[in-house]
């Protein structure tokens, strides 16, 4: 299961991603009214560490605040991606479990391509496993 979340700046993109993916958990926000992104990042991160979802997508203006907040939760590896190469590598090498997007940075078409590339890519394990374990430690 995938969990999605955004603040007001990312709301429109979250709705677009929901429509694109279909069956997801929506952790909010639910309008363009101003809200605080750390609360949403925490909600999405907790859905993942509790096992209710396996991967998450967070959208704010830049993706940066969401990533900073989500990465405070043990077990979360959130990556800000503005291109498909980084999106694939964040899965293949870093086993990212949250993708963070900046709605004020990437266009809608690119955002959906990044989402697809990230969801399709698998962790390559091997030499990367030790490094990811070092992050989690
Ligand atoms: C909201 O104005 C903006 O600060 C937020 O969406 C995000 O970009 C923070 O990192």
PDB file of C-alpha atoms and ligand atoms in Angstrom:
ATOM      1  CA  UNK A   1       0.000   0.000   0.000  1.00  0.00           C
ATOM      2  CA  UNK A   2       1.119   3.540  -0.746  1.00  0.00           C
ATOM      3  CA  UNK A   3       0.412   6.488   1.546  1.00  0.00           C
ATOM      4  CA  UNK A   4       0.365  10.025   0.180  1.00  0.00           C
ATOM      5  CA  UNK A   5       0.438  13.354   1.988  1.00  0.00           C
ATOM      6  CA  UNK A   6       0.975  17.032   1.321  1.00  0.00           C
ATOM      7  CA  UNK A   7       0.724  20.478   2.813  1.00  0.00           C
ATOM      8  CA  UNK A   8      -1.300  23.258   1.155  1.00  0.00           C
ATOM      9  CA  UNK A   9       1.458  23.942  -1.393  1.00  0.00           C
ATOM     10  CA  UNK A  10       1.464  20.317  -2.510  1.00  0.00           C
ATOM     11  CA  UNK A  11      -2.266  19.665  -2.230  1.00  0.00           C
ATOM     12  CA  UNK A  12      -3.033  19.900  -5.949  1.00  0.00           C
ATOM     13  CA  UNK A  13      -0.152  17.566  -6.798  1.00  0.00           C
ATOM     14  CA  UNK A  14      -1.237  15.076  -4.142  1.00  0.00           C
ATOM     15  CA  UNK A  15      -4.703  14.977  -5.678  1.00  0.00           C
ATOM     16  CA  UNK A  16      -3.166  14.478  -9.127  1.00  0.00           C
ATOM     17  CA  UNK A  17      -0.948  11.647  -7.828  1.00  0.00           C
ATOM     18  CA  UNK A  18      -3.944  10.021  -6.121  1.00  0.00           C
ATOM     19  CA  UNK A  19      -5.881  10.080  -9.370  1.00  0.00           C
ATOM     20  CA  UNK A  20      -2.866   8.647 -11.194  1.00  0.00           C
ATOM     21  CA  UNK A  21      -2.270   5.784  -8.746  1.00  0.00           C
ATOM     22  CA  UNK A  22      -5.777   4.863  -7.691  1.00  0.00           C
ATOM     23  CA  UNK A  23      -5.715   2.886  -4.447  1.00  0.00           C
ATOM     24  CA  UNK A  24      -3.717   4.847  -1.852  1.00  0.00           C
ATOM     25  CA  UNK A  25      -4.057   5.956   1.764  1.00  0.00           C
ATOM     26  CA  UNK A  26      -4.513   9.723   1.960  1.00  0.00           C
ATOM     27  CA  UNK A  27      -2.916  11.216   5.082  1.00  0.00           C
ATOM     28  CA  UNK A  28      -4.018  14.785   4.208  1.00  0.00           C
ATOM     29  CA  UNK A  29      -4.045  17.687   3.957  1.00  0.00           C
ATOM     30  CA  UNK A  30      -7.496  17.936   2.438  1.00  0.00           C
ATOM     31  CA  UNK A  31      -7.615  21.514   1.113  1.00  0.00           C
ATOM     32  CA  UNK A  32      -5.406  24.405   0.045  1.00  0.00           C
ATOM     33  CA  UNK A  33      -5.811  26.030   3.449  1.00  0.00           C
ATOM     34  CA  UNK A  34      -2.422  26.694   5.037  1.00  0.00           C
ATOM     35  CA  UNK A  35      -1.145  23.906   7.288  1.00  0.00           C
ATOM     36  CA  UNK A  36       2.135  22.683   8.803  1.00  0.00           C
ATOM     37  CA  UNK A  37       4.029  20.123   6.715  1.00  0.00           C
ATOM     38  CA  UNK A  38       5.860  18.414   9.649  1.00  0.00           C
ATOM     39  CA  UNK A  39       2.561  17.061  10.989  1.00  0.00           C
ATOM     40  CA  UNK A  40       1.718  15.444   7.640  1.00  0.00           C
ATOM     41  CA  UNK A  41       5.249  14.101   7.209  1.00  0.00           C
ATOM     42  CA  UNK A  42       5.014  12.473  10.629  1.00  0.00           C
ATOM     43  CA  UNK A  43       1.625  10.935   9.817  1.00  0.00           C
ATOM     44  CA  UNK A  44       2.921   9.417   6.565  1.00  0.00           C
ATOM     45  CA  UNK A  45       6.144   8.214   8.210  1.00  0.00           C
ATOM     46  CA  UNK A  46       4.191   6.511  10.965  1.00  0.00           C
ATOM     47  CA  UNK A  47       1.970   4.694   8.490  1.00  0.00           C
ATOM     48  CA  UNK A  48       5.156   3.196   7.037  1.00  0.00           C
ATOM     49  CA  UNK A  49       6.983   2.270  10.238  1.00  0.00           C
ATOM     50  CA  UNK A  50       3.766   0.730  11.604  1.00  0.00           C
ATOM     51  CA  UNK A  51       3.451  -1.422   8.465  1.00  0.00           C
ATOM     52  CA  UNK A  52       0.117   0.058   7.325  1.00  0.00           C
ATOM     53  CA  UNK A  53       1.883   1.184   4.143  1.00  0.00           C
ATOM     54  CA  UNK A  54       5.129   0.161   2.477  1.00  0.00           C
ATOM     55  CA  UNK A  55       5.956   3.385   0.647  1.00  0.00           C
ATOM     56  CA  UNK A  56       4.995   7.029   0.884  1.00  0.00           C
ATOM     57  CA  UNK A  57       4.872  10.099  -1.301  1.00  0.00           C
ATOM     58  CA  UNK A  58       5.016  13.561   0.263  1.00  0.00           C
ATOM     59  CA  UNK A  59       4.521  16.830  -1.578  1.00  0.00           C
ATOM     60  CA  UNK A  60       5.173  20.348  -0.329  1.00  0.00           C
ATOM     61  CA  UNK A  61       6.456  23.463  -2.089  1.00  0.00           C
ATOM     62  CA  UNK A  62      10.004  22.159  -2.459  1.00  0.00           C
ATOM     63  CA  UNK A  63       9.927  18.639  -1.002  1.00  0.00           C
ATOM     64  CA  UNK A  64      12.683  19.709   1.387  1.00  0.00           C
ATOM     65  CA  UNK A  65      10.715  20.355   4.573  1.00  0.00           C
ATOM     66  CA  UNK A  66       8.795  17.117   4.150  1.00  0.00           C
ATOM     67  CA  UNK A  67      12.037  15.161   3.778  1.00  0.00           C
ATOM     68  CA  UNK A  68      13.676  16.839   6.765  1.00  0.00           C
ATOM     69  CA  UNK A  69      10.676  16.057   8.953  1.00  0.00           C
ATOM     70  CA  UNK A  70      10.088  12.500   7.696  1.00  0.00           C
ATOM     71  CA  UNK A  71      13.760  11.581   8.094  1.00  0.00           C
ATOM     72  CA  UNK A  72      13.526  12.273  11.836  1.00  0.00           C
ATOM     73  CA  UNK A  73      11.431   9.110  12.169  1.00  0.00           C
ATOM     74  CA  UNK A  74      13.562   5.994  12.685  1.00  0.00           C
ATOM     75  CA  UNK A  75      13.301   3.625   9.757  1.00  0.00           C
ATOM     76  CA  UNK A  76      12.376   6.330   7.274  1.00  0.00           C
ATOM     77  CA  UNK A  77      14.556   7.091   4.282  1.00  0.00           C
ATOM     78  CA  UNK A  78      12.963  10.026   2.483  1.00  0.00           C
ATOM     79  CA  UNK A  79      14.477  11.332  -0.757  1.00  0.00           C
ATOM     80  CA  UNK A  80      13.756  14.620  -2.506  1.00  0.00           C
ATOM     81  CA  UNK A  81      13.771  13.947  -6.241  1.00  0.00           C
ATOM     82  CA  UNK A  82      13.457  16.393  -9.102  1.00  0.00           C
ATOM     83  CA  UNK A  83      14.461  13.971 -11.863  1.00  0.00           C
ATOM     84  CA  UNK A  84      13.842  10.332 -12.757  1.00  0.00           C
ATOM     85  CA  UNK A  85      17.513   9.295 -12.458  1.00  0.00           C
ATOM     86  CA  UNK A  86      17.639  10.353  -8.791  1.00  0.00           C
ATOM     87  CA  UNK A  87      14.246   8.754  -8.188  1.00  0.00           C
ATOM     88  CA  UNK A  88      15.444   5.364  -9.497  1.00  0.00           C
ATOM     89  CA  UNK A  89      18.764   5.617  -7.649  1.00  0.00           C
ATOM     90  CA  UNK A  90      17.060   6.519  -4.379  1.00  0.00           C
ATOM     91  CA  UNK A  91      15.285   3.164  -4.594  1.00  0.00           C
ATOM     92  CA  UNK A  92      18.073   1.060  -6.121  1.00  0.00           C
ATOM     93  CA  UNK A  93      20.898   2.300  -3.878  1.00  0.00           C
ATOM     94  CA  UNK A  94      19.269   3.892  -0.825  1.00  0.00           C
ATOM     95  CA  UNK A  95      16.078   1.858  -0.515  1.00  0.00           C
ATOM     96  CA  UNK A  96      14.123   5.087  -0.045  1.00  0.00           C
ATOM     97  CA  UNK A  97      10.708   4.442   1.428  1.00  0.00           C
ATOM     98  CA  UNK A  98       9.380   7.982   0.952  1.00  0.00           C
ATOM     99  CA  UNK A  99       9.555  10.108  -2.191  1.00  0.00           C
ATOM    100  CA  UNK A 100       9.379  13.856  -1.621  1.00  0.00           C
ATOM    101  CA  UNK A 101       8.366  16.174  -4.437  1.00  0.00           C
ATOM    102  CA  UNK A 102       8.360  19.953  -4.752  1.00  0.00           C
ATOM    103  CA  UNK A 103       5.189  21.212  -6.392  1.00  0.00           C
ATOM    104  CA  UNK A 104       6.852  24.596  -6.917  1.00  0.00           C
ATOM    105  CA  UNK A 105       9.894  22.954  -8.487  1.00  0.00           C
ATOM    106  CA  UNK A 106       8.802  20.234 -10.915  1.00  0.00           C
ATOM    107  CA  UNK A 107       6.027  20.414 -13.481  1.00  0.00           C
ATOM    108  CA  UNK A 108       3.024  18.115 -13.296  1.00  0.00           C
ATOM    109  CA  UNK A 109       4.106  15.809 -16.124  1.00  0.00           C
ATOM    110  CA  UNK A 110       7.587  15.352 -14.704  1.00  0.00           C
ATOM    111  CA  UNK A 111       6.197  14.786 -11.218  1.00  0.00           C
ATOM    112  CA  UNK A 112       4.126  11.845 -12.457  1.00  0.00           C
ATOM    113  CA  UNK A 113       7.097  10.423 -14.365  1.00  0.00           C
ATOM    114  CA  UNK A 114       9.189  10.651 -11.202  1.00  0.00           C
ATOM    115  CA  UNK A 115       6.449   8.890  -9.228  1.00  0.00           C
ATOM    116  CA  UNK A 116       6.259   6.068 -11.793  1.00  0.00           C
ATOM    117  CA  UNK A 117      10.048   5.671 -12.003  1.00  0.00           C
ATOM    118  CA  UNK A 118      10.356   5.611  -8.220  1.00  0.00           C
ATOM    119  CA  UNK A 119       7.567   3.087  -7.690  1.00  0.00           C
ATOM    120  CA  UNK A 120       8.900   0.793 -10.421  1.00  0.00           C
ATOM    121  CA  UNK A 121      12.496   0.749  -9.209  1.00  0.00           C
ATOM    122  CA  UNK A 122      13.622  -1.972  -6.815  1.00  0.00           C
ATOM    123  CA  UNK A 123      16.344  -1.929  -4.159  1.00  0.00           C
ATOM    124  CA  UNK A 124      19.439  -3.609  -5.577  1.00  0.00           C
ATOM    125  CA  UNK A 125      20.611  -4.875  -2.149  1.00  0.00           C
ATOM    126  CA  UNK A 126      24.158  -6.369  -2.364  1.00  0.00           C
ATOM    127  CA  UNK A 127      26.762  -3.793  -1.349  1.00  0.00           C
ATOM    128  CA  UNK A 128      23.996  -1.247  -0.725  1.00  0.00           C
ATOM    129  CA  UNK A 129      22.473  -3.241   2.131  1.00  0.00           C
ATOM    130  CA  UNK A 130      25.355  -2.547   4.515  1.00  0.00           C
ATOM    131  CA  UNK A 131      25.223   1.177   3.755  1.00  0.00           C
ATOM    132  CA  UNK A 132      21.480   1.417   4.255  1.00  0.00           C
ATOM    133  CA  UNK A 133      21.849  -0.470   7.549  1.00  0.00           C
ATOM    134  CA  UNK A 134      24.478   2.072   8.572  1.00  0.00           C
ATOM    135  CA  UNK A 135      21.963   4.867   7.934  1.00  0.00           C
ATOM    136  CA  UNK A 136      19.350   3.111  10.048  1.00  0.00           C
ATOM    137  CA  UNK A 137      21.859   2.512  12.874  1.00  0.00           C
TER     138      UNK A 137
HETATM  139  C1  LIG B   1       5.005  26.413   2.330  1.00  0.00           C
HETATM  140  O1  LIG B   1       5.007  27.757   2.024  1.00  0.00           O
HETATM  141  C2  LIG B   1       6.404  25.827   2.127  1.00  0.00           C
HETATM  142  O2  LIG B   1       7.284  26.344   3.063  1.00  0.00           O
HETATM  143  C3  LIG B   1       6.348  24.325   2.195  1.00  0.00           C
HETATM  144  O3  LIG B   1       5.432  23.842   1.281  1.00  0.00           O
HETATM  145  C4  LIG B   1       7.631  23.574   1.880  1.00  0.00           C
HETATM  146  O4  LIG B   1       8.176  23.980   0.656  1.00  0.00           O
HETATM  147  C5  LIG B   1       8.621  23.484   2.936  1.00  0.00           C
HETATM  148  O5  LIG B   1       9.662  22.835   2.801  1.00  0.00           O
END
